Every structure is written in C-alpha cells, then in structure tokens.
Amino acid sequence: MTNISELGLGTIPFQRIDQEQATAVVDCCLDNGISVMESSAAYGDAMAKLATAIKGRRDEVFLIAKSLRRSAIPFLGDLIMQLKAYDTDCVDLCCLHAVTEAQELSAVSGQAGALDGLLKAKREGKTQLVGITTHSREVAFWAAESGVFDVIMVTYNLLDISYQPIVGKRQPICKHRYSFTIKPYAGS
C-alpha cells in the first residue's frame, strides 16, 4: 500500500478544468508528497481525468474510489468500472459515498445493500480498505460503532461548535479501532 499523505486531492473541481490542467495538478501533488487522491463516477468526467493523470504513476497514489450506489450489485458494477478506468485490479480504499439520510443508511446496510457489495469487494481483493463518507453525525456514529469500516470520512467545520462534543466523545473510540479522516467542508 502506498504511503498515506496527510493531505489529499479531491477531484470534484476537475469537472471545470481540462485534462492538461488535471494532469499538472496530479503531477504537482505527487511531486510534493501528496499521495491520497479520490474520485467518483458521480463527479462527471473528473474520474476519467484522474485516471489519465495517474497513468504510469499508480504505484505512487493512495487511490480512493467511491460509489453512490445503494445496493450490492450496482455498487460492484460501479467499482469494476472504476477499476477498469484506473487500469488497476485493486484500489487502496473503496467507500460507500454520501450516506447521509436514514433511508440511505437502511438501504446500504440492509440485505443485498451496498455494504454487502463493499465487503465482497474486499474479500475478492478489489479494495484493501473499506470506508464510508457522510455529512451526518448519526451515520458517522453508526459507522464507528459497527466496527466494519477502516475509514470514516466526515465533514468537520472548526467554526461549528456543535461538532466539538461529538469529536471529543468519539475520538478515543475511533483512535484505537479506525482511521478517521476529517474532510473540511468546502463545498464544490
């Protein structure tokens, strides 16, 4: 597994730039030690631009794939499409993406839900780590308490004091059992 940098590159903005610019951004990141890079099929052509930009440098990238699919079979289809785009057999981390509402959580965690697909992908060696991304504290708590996820990505705003007791309360749990990534909320 590639070293995990403290900073990472999210590729939603790649939708607004051309391939030459995207490749320049990726090269600059890699040349300066930023190895964590993530994208999703939901980000328009951003994933394709990232895939092109990392060609020949995949071994330098901690690659994160994400899917909005809520059931197992479409989730696996999404992941396989991303693996082909990245020309790799395995991503470093694959995430259930943007699980925020209660009905989304029920769908992904229920029978034949995307979580089943994610865990199958790990068993089959299509991903080394499993994760979830959310804008919901409740989903983050559920994920931490489930013991299933290696990574939980949440938004966190230092100016929003309502997060302070939650991070302080949960950090000891997560510190010992999980890799807990905080994604500053910046919008798209």
mmCIF file of C-alpha atoms in Angstrom:
data_model
loop_
_atom_site.group_PDB
_atom_site.id
_atom_site.type_symbol
_atom_site.label_atom_id
_atom_site.label_comp_id
_atom_site.label_asym_id
_atom_site.label_seq_id
_atom_site.Cartn_x
_atom_site.Cartn_y
_atom_site.Cartn_z
ATOM 1 C CA MET A 1 0.000 0.000 0.000
ATOM 2 C CA THR A 2 1.238 3.477 -0.885
ATOM 3 C CA ASN A 3 2.152 5.816 1.966
ATOM 4 C CA ILE A 4 -0.795 7.892 3.068
ATOM 5 C CA SER A 5 -0.122 11.622 2.946
ATOM 6 C CA GLU A 6 -1.630 13.998 5.476
ATOM 7 C CA LEU A 7 -3.187 15.984 2.643
ATOM 8 C CA GLY A 8 -5.248 14.590 -0.185
ATOM 9 C CA LEU A 9 -6.641 15.608 -3.537
ATOM 10 C CA GLY A 10 -10.393 15.605 -4.096
ATOM 11 C CA THR A 11 -11.277 15.778 -7.767
ATOM 12 C CA ILE A 12 -14.732 17.373 -7.950
ATOM 13 C CA PRO A 13 -13.108 20.566 -9.344
ATOM 14 C CA PHE A 14 -11.595 18.522 -12.201
ATOM 15 C CA GLN A 15 -15.009 18.872 -13.856
ATOM 16 C CA ARG A 16 -14.129 22.518 -14.538
ATOM 17 C CA ILE A 17 -10.611 22.047 -15.945
ATOM 18 C CA ASP A 18 -9.156 20.273 -18.972
ATOM 19 C CA GLN A 19 -7.002 17.139 -18.981
ATOM 20 C CA GLU A 20 -3.729 19.039 -19.280
ATOM 21 C CA GLN A 21 -4.556 21.069 -16.167
ATOM 22 C CA ALA A 22 -5.748 17.974 -14.271
ATOM 23 C CA THR A 23 -2.523 16.142 -15.088
ATOM 24 C CA ALA A 24 -0.478 19.164 -13.973
ATOM 25 C CA VAL A 25 -2.348 19.242 -10.637
ATOM 26 C CA VAL A 26 -1.818 15.498 -10.079
ATOM 27 C CA ASP A 27 1.866 15.714 -11.018
ATOM 28 C CA CYS A 28 2.360 18.688 -8.693
ATOM 29 C CA CYS A 29 0.675 16.798 -5.837
ATOM 30 C CA LEU A 30 2.700 13.628 -6.362
ATOM 31 C CA ASP A 31 5.941 15.549 -6.816
ATOM 32 C CA ASN A 32 5.296 17.229 -3.464
ATOM 33 C CA GLY A 33 4.338 14.140 -1.471
ATOM 34 C CA ILE A 34 0.555 14.293 -1.698
ATOM 35 C CA SER A 35 -0.420 10.710 -2.454
ATOM 36 C CA VAL A 36 -4.084 10.471 -1.389
ATOM 37 C CA MET A 37 -6.412 11.005 -4.359
ATOM 38 C CA GLU A 38 -10.111 10.360 -4.619
ATOM 39 C CA SER A 39 -12.828 10.492 -7.210
ATOM 40 C CA SER A 40 -16.201 9.033 -8.062
ATOM 41 C CA ALA A 41 -18.187 8.233 -11.170
ATOM 42 C CA ALA A 42 -20.635 10.805 -9.796
ATOM 43 C CA TYR A 43 -18.094 13.584 -10.470
ATOM 44 C CA GLY A 44 -18.726 13.788 -14.208
ATOM 45 C CA ASP A 45 -15.503 13.472 -16.202
ATOM 46 C CA ALA A 46 -13.304 14.082 -13.130
ATOM 47 C CA MET A 47 -12.697 10.371 -12.593
ATOM 48 C CA ALA A 48 -11.583 9.873 -16.204
ATOM 49 C CA LYS A 49 -9.223 12.842 -15.881
ATOM 50 C CA LEU A 50 -7.724 11.445 -12.696
ATOM 51 C CA ALA A 51 -7.344 8.021 -14.321
ATOM 52 C CA THR A 52 -5.467 9.548 -17.248
ATOM 53 C CA ALA A 53 -3.326 11.713 -14.965
ATOM 54 C CA ILE A 54 -2.116 8.808 -12.806
ATOM 55 C CA LYS A 55 -1.165 6.528 -15.702
ATOM 56 C CA GLY A 56 2.398 5.406 -15.097
ATOM 57 C CA ARG A 57 2.279 6.684 -11.508
ATOM 58 C CA ARG A 58 -0.389 4.441 -9.951
ATOM 59 C CA ASP A 59 2.156 2.983 -7.519
ATOM 60 C CA GLU A 60 2.627 6.483 -6.038
ATOM 61 C CA VAL A 61 -1.089 7.039 -5.417
ATOM 62 C CA PHE A 62 -3.250 6.030 -2.458
ATOM 63 C CA LEU A 63 -6.349 5.685 -4.617
ATOM 64 C CA ILE A 64 -9.847 6.095 -3.218
ATOM 65 C CA ALA A 65 -12.912 5.000 -5.202
ATOM 66 C CA LYS A 66 -16.414 5.972 -4.091
ATOM 67 C CA SER A 67 -19.884 4.953 -5.196
ATOM 68 C CA LEU A 68 -23.342 6.402 -4.659
ATOM 69 C CA ARG A 69 -24.973 3.028 -5.428
ATOM 70 C CA ARG A 70 -27.090 1.757 -2.557
ATOM 71 C CA SER A 71 -27.413 -1.953 -3.416
ATOM 72 C CA ALA A 72 -24.709 -4.606 -3.784
ATOM 73 C CA ILE A 73 -24.815 -5.472 -7.492
ATOM 74 C CA PRO A 74 -24.842 -1.889 -8.831
ATOM 75 C CA PHE A 75 -22.186 -0.975 -6.258
ATOM 76 C CA LEU A 76 -19.900 -3.749 -7.500
ATOM 77 C CA GLY A 77 -20.591 -2.717 -11.100
ATOM 78 C CA ASP A 78 -19.558 0.832 -10.251
ATOM 79 C CA LEU A 79 -16.355 -0.377 -8.601
ATOM 80 C CA ILE A 80 -15.454 -2.649 -11.529
ATOM 81 C CA MET A 81 -15.979 0.271 -13.927
ATOM 82 C CA GLN A 82 -13.652 2.411 -11.791
ATOM 83 C CA LEU A 83 -11.007 -0.344 -11.615
ATOM 84 C CA LYS A 84 -11.050 -0.558 -15.417
ATOM 85 C CA ALA A 85 -10.809 3.232 -15.750
ATOM 86 C CA TYR A 86 -7.824 3.318 -13.395
ATOM 87 C CA ASP A 87 -6.290 0.276 -15.108
ATOM 88 C CA THR A 88 -5.806 -1.483 -11.771
ATOM 89 C CA ASP A 89 -7.057 -4.635 -10.079
ATOM 90 C CA CYS A 90 -7.375 -3.027 -6.663
ATOM 91 C CA VAL A 91 -7.947 0.393 -5.116
ATOM 92 C CA ASP A 92 -6.476 1.258 -1.754
ATOM 93 C CA LEU A 93 -9.811 2.360 -0.301
ATOM 94 C CA CYS A 94 -13.368 1.980 -1.548
ATOM 95 C CA CYS A 95 -16.186 3.941 0.105
ATOM 96 C CA LEU A 96 -19.923 3.968 0.320
ATOM 97 C CA HIS A 97 -20.343 7.598 -0.698
ATOM 98 C CA ALA A 98 -22.576 10.332 0.736
ATOM 99 C CA VAL A 99 -24.619 8.152 3.073
ATOM 100 C CA THR A 100 -26.435 10.887 4.928
ATOM 101 C CA GLU A 101 -30.158 10.193 5.256
ATOM 102 C CA ALA A 102 -31.710 7.418 7.375
ATOM 103 C CA GLN A 103 -33.227 5.740 4.297
ATOM 104 C CA GLU A 104 -29.797 5.697 2.605
ATOM 105 C CA LEU A 105 -28.270 4.068 5.663
ATOM 106 C CA SER A 106 -31.047 1.464 5.694
ATOM 107 C CA ALA A 107 -30.531 0.770 2.007
ATOM 108 C CA VAL A 108 -26.746 0.355 2.176
ATOM 109 C CA SER A 109 -26.769 -1.694 5.389
ATOM 110 C CA GLY A 110 -29.790 -3.851 4.602
ATOM 111 C CA GLN A 111 -29.938 -7.225 2.877
ATOM 112 C CA ALA A 112 -28.149 -7.064 -0.510
ATOM 113 C CA GLY A 113 -27.194 -3.469 0.282
ATOM 114 C CA ALA A 114 -24.065 -1.731 -0.958
ATOM 115 C CA LEU A 115 -22.257 -2.655 2.258
ATOM 116 C CA ASP A 116 -22.550 -6.323 1.237
ATOM 117 C CA GLY A 117 -21.006 -5.396 -2.118
ATOM 118 C CA LEU A 118 -18.230 -3.412 -0.436
ATOM 119 C CA LEU A 119 -17.312 -6.285 1.874
ATOM 120 C CA LYS A 120 -17.407 -8.731 -1.053
ATOM 121 C CA ALA A 121 -15.036 -6.428 -2.961
ATOM 122 C CA LYS A 122 -12.618 -6.535 -0.022
ATOM 123 C CA ARG A 123 -12.804 -10.337 0.214
ATOM 124 C CA GLU A 124 -12.119 -10.556 -3.532
ATOM 125 C CA GLY A 125 -9.115 -8.220 -3.310
ATOM 126 C CA LYS A 126 -10.677 -5.347 -5.254
ATOM 127 C CA THR A 127 -10.025 -2.963 -2.346
ATOM 128 C CA GLN A 128 -7.619 -3.078 0.555
ATOM 129 C CA LEU A 129 -9.691 -0.919 2.897
ATOM 130 C CA VAL A 130 -13.395 -0.162 3.253
ATOM 131 C CA GLY A 131 -14.907 3.181 4.149
ATOM 132 C CA ILE A 132 -17.944 5.400 4.241
ATOM 133 C CA THR A 133 -18.409 9.113 3.584
ATOM 134 C CA THR A 134 -21.152 11.127 5.241
ATOM 135 C CA HIS A 135 -22.299 14.588 6.220
ATOM 136 C CA SER A 136 -24.296 13.100 9.107
ATOM 137 C CA ARG A 137 -23.024 12.736 12.643
ATOM 138 C CA GLU A 138 -25.544 9.960 13.246
ATOM 139 C CA VAL A 139 -24.262 7.942 10.284
ATOM 140 C CA ALA A 140 -20.674 8.549 11.410
ATOM 141 C CA PHE A 141 -21.558 7.236 14.885
ATOM 142 C CA TRP A 142 -23.277 4.190 13.376
ATOM 143 C CA ALA A 143 -20.243 3.520 11.186
ATOM 144 C CA ALA A 144 -17.802 3.842 14.102
ATOM 145 C CA GLU A 145 -19.891 1.602 16.318
ATOM 146 C CA SER A 146 -20.402 -1.013 13.573
ATOM 147 C CA GLY A 147 -16.721 -1.967 13.635
ATOM 148 C CA VAL A 148 -16.877 -2.640 9.884
ATOM 149 C CA PHE A 149 -15.103 0.368 8.402
ATOM 150 C CA ASP A 150 -11.412 1.126 8.161
ATOM 151 C CA VAL A 151 -12.089 4.764 7.248
ATOM 152 C CA ILE A 152 -14.932 7.147 8.025
ATOM 153 C CA MET A 153 -14.900 10.444 6.136
ATOM 154 C CA VAL A 154 -16.987 13.175 7.706
ATOM 155 C CA THR A 155 -17.251 16.869 7.142
ATOM 156 C CA TYR A 156 -15.995 18.931 10.005
ATOM 157 C CA ASN A 157 -16.025 22.677 10.392
ATOM 158 C CA LEU A 158 -13.958 24.126 13.233
ATOM 159 C CA LEU A 159 -16.388 27.038 13.426
ATOM 160 C CA ASP A 160 -19.365 24.749 14.107
ATOM 161 C CA ILE A 161 -19.152 24.160 17.844
ATOM 162 C CA SER A 162 -21.896 21.516 17.708
ATOM 163 C CA TYR A 163 -19.216 19.111 16.428
ATOM 164 C CA GLN A 164 -16.882 19.674 19.394
ATOM 165 C CA PRO A 165 -18.581 17.313 21.871
ATOM 166 C CA ILE A 166 -19.022 14.670 19.179
ATOM 167 C CA VAL A 167 -15.414 14.600 18.056
ATOM 168 C CA GLY A 168 -14.208 14.736 21.645
ATOM 169 C CA LYS A 169 -16.577 11.973 22.706
ATOM 170 C CA ARG A 170 -15.895 9.653 19.779
ATOM 171 C CA GLN A 171 -12.224 10.259 19.138
ATOM 172 C CA PRO A 172 -10.992 7.746 21.763
ATOM 173 C CA ILE A 173 -13.169 5.020 20.219
ATOM 174 C CA CYS A 174 -12.020 5.787 16.700
ATOM 175 C CA LYS A 175 -8.394 6.412 17.615
ATOM 176 C CA HIS A 176 -7.842 2.795 18.570
ATOM 177 C CA ARG A 177 -10.046 0.999 16.060
ATOM 178 C CA TYR A 178 -10.308 3.158 12.978
ATOM 179 C CA SER A 179 -8.558 5.517 10.668
ATOM 180 C CA PHE A 180 -10.751 8.611 10.994
ATOM 181 C CA THR A 181 -10.437 11.103 8.174
ATOM 182 C CA ILE A 182 -11.839 14.593 8.540
ATOM 183 C CA LYS A 183 -12.713 16.326 5.299
ATOM 184 C CA PRO A 184 -13.071 20.078 5.803
ATOM 185 C CA TYR A 185 -16.331 21.221 4.313
ATOM 186 C CA ALA A 186 -15.586 23.497 1.411
ATOM 187 C CA GLY A 187 -18.434 22.778 -0.995
ATOM 188 C CA SER A 188 -17.918 22.126 -4.668
#
